[in-house]
Amino acid sequence: MSPVPLSVIGGYLGAGKTTLINQLLGLDHGLRLAILVNDFGAINIDAALLQSASEDTIELTNGCVCCTMSGDLFFTIGDLLDRRPRPDHILVEASGIANPAKIAAVSLAEKELRYAGIITVIDGLNVERQLADPRISEQVKDQFRSADLIAVSKTSREKVASLLKGEGVAPCVSTSDIAAVTGVIFGNSLLSLDPAPGTQPHPAYVQWSEPAPQALSKDDLDARLSSIPPGLLRLKALLPNTAGGYWEIHVVGAQIDLRKLEDVQSPGVVAIGLRDTLSSAKLRAWWMGP
Amino acid sequence: MVALIDFGDRIGKAAAQLRGRPMSDIRVFKARKIITMDRLRPVASHVAVRDGRILAVGNSECAAPWGDFVADDRLADAVLMPGLVEGHAHLMAGAMWQFTYVGYHDRIDPEGKTWAGIDTAEAMIARLKSDAPQSNEKIFGWGFDPIFLSSERLNRSHLDQVSTDRPVAVLFSNFHLMCVNSVALEMAGYDAQTPLEGVVKGPDGTPTGELQEMAAMFPVLRRMGIDFRTLSQSADAIENYGKIAVRAGVTTMTDLYSMLEDEDIALMLRLTGAEDYPLRIVQALGASGAPAQVADKALALRERSSDKLRLGAVKLMTDGSIQGWTARVRWPGYIGGQPNGIWNMAPDEIFALTREMQHRGVQMHIHVNGDEAAEVSLDALEAAARAHPWPGARHVLQHCQMMDRALFERAAELGVACNIFANHLWYFGDQHAALTIGPDRAERMDAVRTAIDTGVMVAVHSDAPVTPLAPLFTAWCAVNRQTMGGNVLGPEECISVPEALELITLGAARSLRLDHEIGSIEPGKRADFAVLGSDPSTIGAAELKDVPVLGTVSGGRVHLL
């Protein structure tokens, strides 16, 4: 059974995590999402999609399920892994002060999970005040330090990007730029998704893909993975192994997940990066070699 | 008025029938001494009980005005106190005994068996082997504390000596770390390639067996079939909780932080509702999520309360622990320069929850280990009190380990009770002086004297299973402030024995808003007694912890060990 990708949406209280989750729920991604939220009340569930609802679980007719944590986060994730059919993707909303890396850590330990990114939502209007409050500043910093992508709400992404300059943090996009978010967590092609109604695709990122990648040896692969170009947000690759079988590679931020597979449905490489640091030509040059 | 001498119920009944009148429903217990904690009659020799409640207190004739009674001499040689009240414990204390105890300190299980403390890896291996369940696949130890292990750090090779074909795991006493054997590592698929740091690797790059924090522990626990959420919600755990209570002289005990799903409540109501269940459990719902929903759930739960299961309070987890360097502390912080601790709940959330609970009339137990957490919580309580005055709210700060006089004064002004973690003085006092907050503040820790002097409502607690349930030991800690290393930590904060006895009875009862029902032996209250083998008020401060517990009386029903 292939591992279930797990992504975490972090960010301080009121940053807009739920809004982002609602956007993701509203997309036509065709995935059976399992979403762990802090509070049902704020989740938009289309009544027409509602299949069943209990105290801590809402099931939708499209296969998605929303749960609240009962007691322990990790055991609740275990419940999701025990569901049949299994969810295609688990999305966890971190509580307002939590370090999303501590939640995502479970995907680096549990073999049935695969790390699929931390998106930290930053409230551009209030982040300066939060960083100036000695009681919470360190934990707020932890939230964006562990992010693979920062989604900025309420102000321009540029404002937050310049504020965090020098912190060595992940790239900033606007929360309305949902395709960048889905690119990182789902790893799917940016073009395969229609933008949510009312949003506009942001030109901040670039994409390169190769539908028929050449076979690579372990050494070839290691050479590429040890020279990942700065600005790469996400890479997903299914390609032949010169020693037989296939490689499955996921790069999300600093996390690299490499597995061997017997067979794959459709090989290909998709890489997404930031336009201000990368171009599709650079991505291509990195992967294809000189 | 004639007293029927009771030689057991049957004879008493027969005697009553012979006299041609109904059996009296009044029972008068005779004791060597009754310490009532009631200032109007501090000491008595007899207590009369009817309908599970105290009818009269005094001498052998105390029940005479109420008609015929049965004299009960079963407790004639014992010293009675009000049933002891543990204001901070967890049902997990009952659940853990299904596993093998491998802690450093001697510990007594619910059946009364003493498990000697373990101080070497060899002893642990032998214990795990000899106690391994026959039918069960896994071998699971708990209560281990690496600080006390004299040999090398516990690793998989030790546990491989327990078994090479069954998974073996040892959970540390802090519940944050675990060590497992090679079989368990293999079950989880852990190897040199496992990227998570919490899966600790040795010099050779392979996992040592040590797993740090839940993310690393969970995959093993899951495959061993251990679910922390349901561990406490089993019939065995609830029955064991009652048994360990009887052994400690406790008749009312909290379970502070539970998710309390519907099926849990049904099970608990059924089990605690049995006439011979010896304990009143006071539950606190874990507050997480939207404040309004937490309040809705707490208020709905309150309606389902019974005499022996009290529902409707909530628990807020604000910071971590001092010994884990996760408590939020004020300047000058930790002596090792560790970063300040971690909020489990942001200050803004503490404010929002506190305001909602105060508004809706829900009592809160607020976990505060570090002084910054206490300060923020008092700020939140003060703001809530301004917005929604509720003079009788009696919210409780729990642990209060670093509160100073000024913070206690504020608690007193706000009518906020403080339940202080006195057991820490003995178990962790030396470490606090040497490693966490330094000697100055360690001497000021768990400042029970100061708390009492400021007029705050005070209780002391064990946080069982973190430290063992034994209120008389907890009282001893507050009286003597002795550490395991033999030091006296802040002698100025010592309290007297009578003060300590009040804290483990009326003090804790006040914090649970139950002091009108329990906490002292006076007419009208529940007939809940601790049955003791010697007199804690005269045995001497140093021996307070050694007072033998013979059992309890719960609602007039005798439970002797």
mmCIF file of N, CA and C in Angstrom, chain B residues 478-552:
data_model
loop_
_atom_site.group_PDB
_atom_site.id
_atom_site.type_symbol
_atom_site.label_atom_id
_atom_site.label_comp_id
_atom_site.label_asym_id
_atom_site.label_seq_id
_atom_site.Cartn_x
_atom_site.Cartn_y
_atom_site.Cartn_z
ATOM 1 N N ALA B 478 4.877 18.763 51.917
ATOM 2 C CA ALA B 478 4.611 20.172 52.207
ATOM 3 C C ALA B 478 5.106 20.543 53.599
ATOM 4 N N VAL B 479 5.080 19.591 54.531
ATOM 5 C CA VAL B 479 5.513 19.848 55.905
ATOM 6 C C VAL B 479 7.036 19.885 55.996
ATOM 7 N N ASN B 480 7.685 18.941 55.324
ATOM 8 C CA ASN B 480 9.140 18.776 55.507
ATOM 9 C C ASN B 480 9.989 19.369 54.389
ATOM 10 N N ARG B 481 9.432 19.479 53.207
ATOM 11 C CA ARG B 481 10.158 20.019 52.043
ATOM 12 C C ARG B 481 11.518 19.350 51.849
ATOM 13 N N GLN B 482 11.541 18.070 52.115
ATOM 14 C CA GLN B 482 12.786 17.326 51.995
ATOM 15 C C GLN B 482 12.929 16.816 50.566
ATOM 16 N N THR B 483 14.160 16.847 50.039
ATOM 17 C CA THR B 483 14.394 16.313 48.700
ATOM 18 C C THR B 483 14.913 14.882 48.809
ATOM 19 N N MET B 484 14.947 14.208 47.667
ATOM 20 C CA MET B 484 15.455 12.847 47.650
ATOM 21 C C MET B 484 16.912 12.812 48.086
ATOM 22 N N GLY B 485 17.648 13.884 47.809
ATOM 23 C CA GLY B 485 19.050 13.957 48.194
ATOM 24 C C GLY B 485 19.258 14.324 49.661
ATOM 25 N N GLY B 486 18.152 14.487 50.378
ATOM 26 C CA GLY B 486 18.262 14.747 51.809
ATOM 27 C C GLY B 486 18.351 16.220 52.182
ATOM 28 N N ASN B 487 18.184 17.098 51.212
ATOM 29 C CA ASN B 487 18.199 18.535 51.517
ATOM 30 C C ASN B 487 16.808 19.008 51.916
ATOM 31 N N VAL B 488 16.780 20.096 52.673
ATOM 32 C CA VAL B 488 15.504 20.754 52.943
ATOM 33 C C VAL B 488 15.458 21.996 52.055
ATOM 34 N N LEU B 489 14.464 21.999 51.169
ATOM 35 C CA LEU B 489 14.397 23.046 50.153
ATOM 36 C C LEU B 489 13.514 24.185 50.671
ATOM 37 N N GLY B 490 14.131 25.262 51.118
ATOM 38 C CA GLY B 490 13.355 26.417 51.579
ATOM 39 C C GLY B 490 12.579 26.136 52.849
ATOM 40 N N PRO B 491 13.282 25.996 53.988
ATOM 41 C CA PRO B 491 12.602 25.665 55.250
ATOM 42 C C PRO B 491 11.535 26.687 55.637
ATOM 43 N N GLU B 492 11.703 27.935 55.166
ATOM 44 C CA GLU B 492 10.707 28.964 55.503
ATOM 45 C C GLU B 492 9.335 28.658 54.917
ATOM 46 N N GLU B 493 9.296 27.784 53.919
ATOM 47 C CA GLU B 493 8.015 27.467 53.272
ATOM 48 C C GLU B 493 7.350 26.234 53.880
ATOM 49 N N CYS B 494 7.969 25.650 54.925
ATOM 50 C CA CYS B 494 7.351 24.477 55.565
ATOM 51 C C CYS B 494 6.044 24.875 56.246
ATOM 52 N N ILE B 495 5.126 23.939 56.310
ATOM 53 C CA ILE B 495 3.866 24.183 57.022
ATOM 54 C C ILE B 495 3.742 23.167 58.150
ATOM 55 N N SER B 496 2.730 23.378 59.003
ATOM 56 C CA SER B 496 2.536 22.474 60.133
ATOM 57 C C SER B 496 1.738 21.244 59.693
ATOM 58 N N VAL B 497 1.773 20.212 60.517
ATOM 59 C CA VAL B 497 1.006 19.003 60.219
ATOM 60 C C VAL B 497 -0.504 19.294 60.146
ATOM 61 N N PRO B 498 -1.069 20.015 61.134
ATOM 62 C CA PRO B 498 -2.521 20.296 61.021
ATOM 63 C C PRO B 498 -2.877 21.052 59.737
ATOM 64 N N GLU B 499 -2.006 21.979 59.352
ATOM 65 C CA GLU B 499 -2.264 22.695 58.092
ATOM 66 C C GLU B 499 -2.243 21.727 56.917
ATOM 67 N N ALA B 500 -1.255 20.835 56.923
ATOM 68 C CA ALA B 500 -1.129 19.887 55.807
ATOM 69 C C ALA B 500 -2.340 18.962 55.744
ATOM 70 N N LEU B 501 -2.831 18.543 56.920
ATOM 71 C CA LEU B 501 -3.993 17.646 56.924
ATOM 72 C C LEU B 501 -5.225 18.367 56.369
ATOM 73 N N GLU B 502 -5.290 19.645 56.621
ATOM 74 C CA GLU B 502 -6.417 20.403 56.054
ATOM 75 C C GLU B 502 -6.307 20.453 54.523
ATOM 76 N N LEU B 503 -5.095 20.598 54.022
ATOM 77 C CA LEU B 503 -4.926 20.727 52.567
ATOM 78 C C LEU B 503 -5.391 19.477 51.820
ATOM 79 N N ILE B 504 -5.163 18.285 52.429
ATOM 80 C CA ILE B 504 -5.510 17.043 51.718
ATOM 81 C C ILE B 504 -6.945 16.610 51.985
ATOM 82 N N THR B 505 -7.671 17.436 52.711
ATOM 83 C CA THR B 505 -9.093 17.132 52.956
ATOM 84 C C THR B 505 -9.932 18.317 52.491
ATOM 85 N N LEU B 506 -10.152 19.266 53.398
ATOM 86 C CA LEU B 506 -10.984 20.423 53.068
ATOM 87 C C LEU B 506 -10.385 21.287 51.974
ATOM 88 N N GLY B 507 -9.060 21.406 51.997
ATOM 89 C CA GLY B 507 -8.413 22.261 50.997
ATOM 90 C C GLY B 507 -8.709 21.779 49.599
ATOM 91 N N ALA B 508 -8.473 20.481 49.369
ATOM 92 C CA ALA B 508 -8.732 19.931 48.039
ATOM 93 C C ALA B 508 -10.230 19.944 47.741
ATOM 94 N N ALA B 509 -11.050 19.708 48.761
ATOM 95 C CA ALA B 509 -12.507 19.733 48.552
ATOM 96 C C ALA B 509 -12.960 21.120 48.100
ATOM 97 N N ARG B 510 -12.367 22.156 48.713
ATOM 98 C CA ARG B 510 -12.715 23.527 48.297
ATOM 99 C C ARG B 510 -12.373 23.746 46.831
ATOM 100 N N SER B 511 -11.211 23.246 46.421
ATOM 101 C CA SER B 511 -10.783 23.487 45.042
ATOM 102 C C SER B 511 -11.733 22.808 44.055
ATOM 103 N N LEU B 512 -12.433 21.792 44.517
ATOM 104 C CA LEU B 512 -13.384 21.096 43.641
ATOM 105 C C LEU B 512 -14.811 21.599 43.861
ATOM 106 N N ARG B 513 -14.947 22.620 44.670
ATOM 107 C CA ARG B 513 -16.252 23.179 45.037
ATOM 108 C C ARG B 513 -17.147 22.098 45.643
ATOM 109 N N LEU B 514 -16.534 21.252 46.424
ATOM 110 C CA LEU B 514 -17.275 20.170 47.070
ATOM 111 C C LEU B 514 -17.162 20.241 48.588
ATOM 112 N N ASP B 515 -16.668 21.352 49.131
ATOM 113 C CA ASP B 515 -16.438 21.410 50.569
ATOM 114 C C ASP B 515 -17.730 21.436 51.369
ATOM 115 N N HIS B 516 -18.867 21.638 50.707
ATOM 116 C CA HIS B 516 -20.129 21.526 51.433
ATOM 117 C C HIS B 516 -20.556 20.064 51.563
ATOM 118 N N GLU B 517 -19.897 19.188 50.813
ATOM 119 C CA GLU B 517 -20.267 17.771 50.840
ATOM 120 C C GLU B 517 -19.215 16.892 51.484
ATOM 121 N N ILE B 518 -17.942 17.234 51.283
ATOM 122 C CA ILE B 518 -16.859 16.369 51.731
ATOM 123 C C ILE B 518 -15.751 17.209 52.375
ATOM 124 N N GLY B 519 -14.732 16.554 52.867
ATOM 125 C CA GLY B 519 -13.549 17.272 53.360
ATOM 126 C C GLY B 519 -13.486 17.377 54.871
ATOM 127 N N SER B 520 -14.595 17.145 55.555
ATOM 128 C CA SER B 520 -14.569 17.135 57.020
ATOM 129 C C SER B 520 -15.648 16.176 57.500
ATOM 130 N N ILE B 521 -15.519 15.802 58.762
ATOM 131 C CA ILE B 521 -16.505 14.880 59.341
ATOM 132 C C ILE B 521 -17.444 15.712 60.191
ATOM 133 N N GLU B 522 -18.540 16.108 59.586
ATOM 134 C CA GLU B 522 -19.534 16.876 60.320
ATOM 135 C C GLU B 522 -20.915 16.552 59.767
ATOM 136 N N PRO B 523 -21.913 16.753 60.576
ATOM 137 C CA PRO B 523 -23.261 16.328 60.177
ATOM 138 C C PRO B 523 -23.673 16.898 58.833
ATOM 139 N N GLY B 524 -24.274 16.041 58.038
ATOM 140 C CA GLY B 524 -24.773 16.458 56.734
ATOM 141 C C GLY B 524 -23.856 16.093 55.598
ATOM 142 N N LYS B 525 -22.578 15.924 55.875
ATOM 143 C CA LYS B 525 -21.634 15.608 54.787
ATOM 144 C C LYS B 525 -21.660 14.121 54.454
ATOM 145 N N ARG B 526 -21.041 13.789 53.345
ATOM 146 C CA ARG B 526 -20.940 12.395 52.923
ATOM 147 C C ARG B 526 -20.134 11.597 53.941
ATOM 148 N N ALA B 527 -20.541 10.372 54.171
ATOM 149 C CA ALA B 527 -19.828 9.528 55.141
ATOM 150 C C ALA B 527 -18.616 8.896 54.468
ATOM 151 N N ASP B 528 -17.643 9.751 54.155
ATOM 152 C CA ASP B 528 -16.401 9.326 53.507
ATOM 153 C C ASP B 528 -15.263 9.490 54.514
ATOM 154 N N PHE B 529 -14.607 8.376 54.844
ATOM 155 C CA PHE B 529 -13.524 8.456 55.826
ATOM 156 C C PHE B 529 -12.278 7.757 55.302
ATOM 157 N N ALA B 530 -11.124 8.266 55.759
ATOM 158 C CA ALA B 530 -9.872 7.528 55.593
ATOM 159 C C ALA B 530 -9.685 6.733 56.877
ATOM 160 N N VAL B 531 -9.370 5.448 56.735
ATOM 161 C CA VAL B 531 -9.185 4.583 57.901
ATOM 162 C C VAL B 531 -7.688 4.353 58.079
ATOM 163 N N LEU B 532 -7.156 4.877 59.186
ATOM 164 C CA LEU B 532 -5.706 4.905 59.357
ATOM 165 C C LEU B 532 -5.267 4.058 60.544
ATOM 166 N N GLY B 533 -4.025 3.581 60.459
ATOM 167 C CA GLY B 533 -3.495 2.719 61.507
ATOM 168 C C GLY B 533 -2.826 3.485 62.635
ATOM 169 N N SER B 534 -2.521 4.745 62.419
ATOM 170 C CA SER B 534 -1.988 5.554 63.509
ATOM 171 C C SER B 534 -2.468 6.989 63.337
ATOM 172 N N ASP B 535 -2.117 7.814 64.277
ATOM 173 C CA ASP B 535 -2.696 9.159 64.342
ATOM 174 C C ASP B 535 -1.773 10.172 63.660
ATOM 175 N N PRO B 536 -2.146 10.660 62.509
ATOM 176 C CA PRO B 536 -1.259 11.583 61.780
ATOM 177 C C PRO B 536 -1.027 12.895 62.525
ATOM 178 N N SER B 537 -1.927 13.242 63.435
ATOM 179 C CA SER B 537 -1.773 14.530 64.122
ATOM 180 C C SER B 537 -0.769 14.447 65.268
ATOM 181 N N THR B 538 -0.401 13.225 65.665
ATOM 182 C CA THR B 538 0.550 13.107 66.777
ATOM 183 C C THR B 538 1.802 12.310 66.406
ATOM 184 N N ILE B 539 1.809 11.689 65.244
ATOM 185 C CA ILE B 539 2.922 10.797 64.906
ATOM 186 C C ILE B 539 4.232 11.565 64.710
ATOM 187 N N GLY B 540 4.116 12.834 64.420
ATOM 188 C CA GLY B 540 5.322 13.644 64.211
ATOM 189 C C GLY B 540 5.519 13.950 62.742
ATOM 190 N N ALA B 541 6.030 15.149 62.497
ATOM 191 C CA ALA B 541 6.141 15.645 61.123
ATOM 192 C C ALA B 541 6.943 14.703 60.230
ATOM 193 N N ALA B 542 8.024 14.150 60.774
ATOM 194 C CA ALA B 542 8.905 13.334 59.938
ATOM 195 C C ALA B 542 8.251 12.009 59.553
ATOM 196 N N GLU B 543 7.304 11.542 60.370
ATOM 197 C CA GLU B 543 6.699 10.227 60.130
ATOM 198 C C GLU B 543 5.349 10.299 59.421
ATOM 199 N N LEU B 544 4.921 11.490 59.083
ATOM 200 C CA LEU B 544 3.573 11.646 58.520
ATOM 201 C C LEU B 544 3.332 10.720 57.336
ATOM 202 N N LYS B 545 4.354 10.542 56.510
ATOM 203 C CA LYS B 545 4.191 9.703 55.315
ATOM 204 C C LYS B 545 4.065 8.223 55.671
ATOM 205 N N ASP B 546 4.434 7.873 56.920
ATOM 206 C CA ASP B 546 4.436 6.453 57.296
ATOM 207 C C ASP B 546 3.146 6.004 57.978
ATOM 208 N N VAL B 547 2.188 6.908 58.092
ATOM 209 C CA VAL B 547 0.909 6.521 58.694
ATOM 210 C C VAL B 547 0.277 5.428 57.839
ATOM 211 N N PRO B 548 0.013 4.246 58.414
ATOM 212 C CA PRO B 548 -0.560 3.175 57.600
ATOM 213 C C PRO B 548 -2.005 3.485 57.202
ATOM 214 N N VAL B 549 -2.318 3.208 55.954
ATOM 215 C CA VAL B 549 -3.700 3.348 55.497
ATOM 216 C C VAL B 549 -4.338 1.959 55.538
ATOM 217 N N LEU B 550 -5.440 1.836 56.253
ATOM 218 C CA LEU B 550 -6.104 0.530 56.390
ATOM 219 C C LEU B 550 -7.256 0.386 55.407
ATOM 220 N N GLY B 551 -7.670 1.510 54.839
ATOM 221 C CA GLY B 551 -8.779 1.461 53.892
ATOM 222 C C GLY B 551 -9.570 2.745 53.941
ATOM 223 N N THR B 552 -10.795 2.660 53.465
ATOM 224 C CA THR B 552 -11.659 3.845 53.474
ATOM 225 C C THR B 552 -13.088 3.441 53.833
#
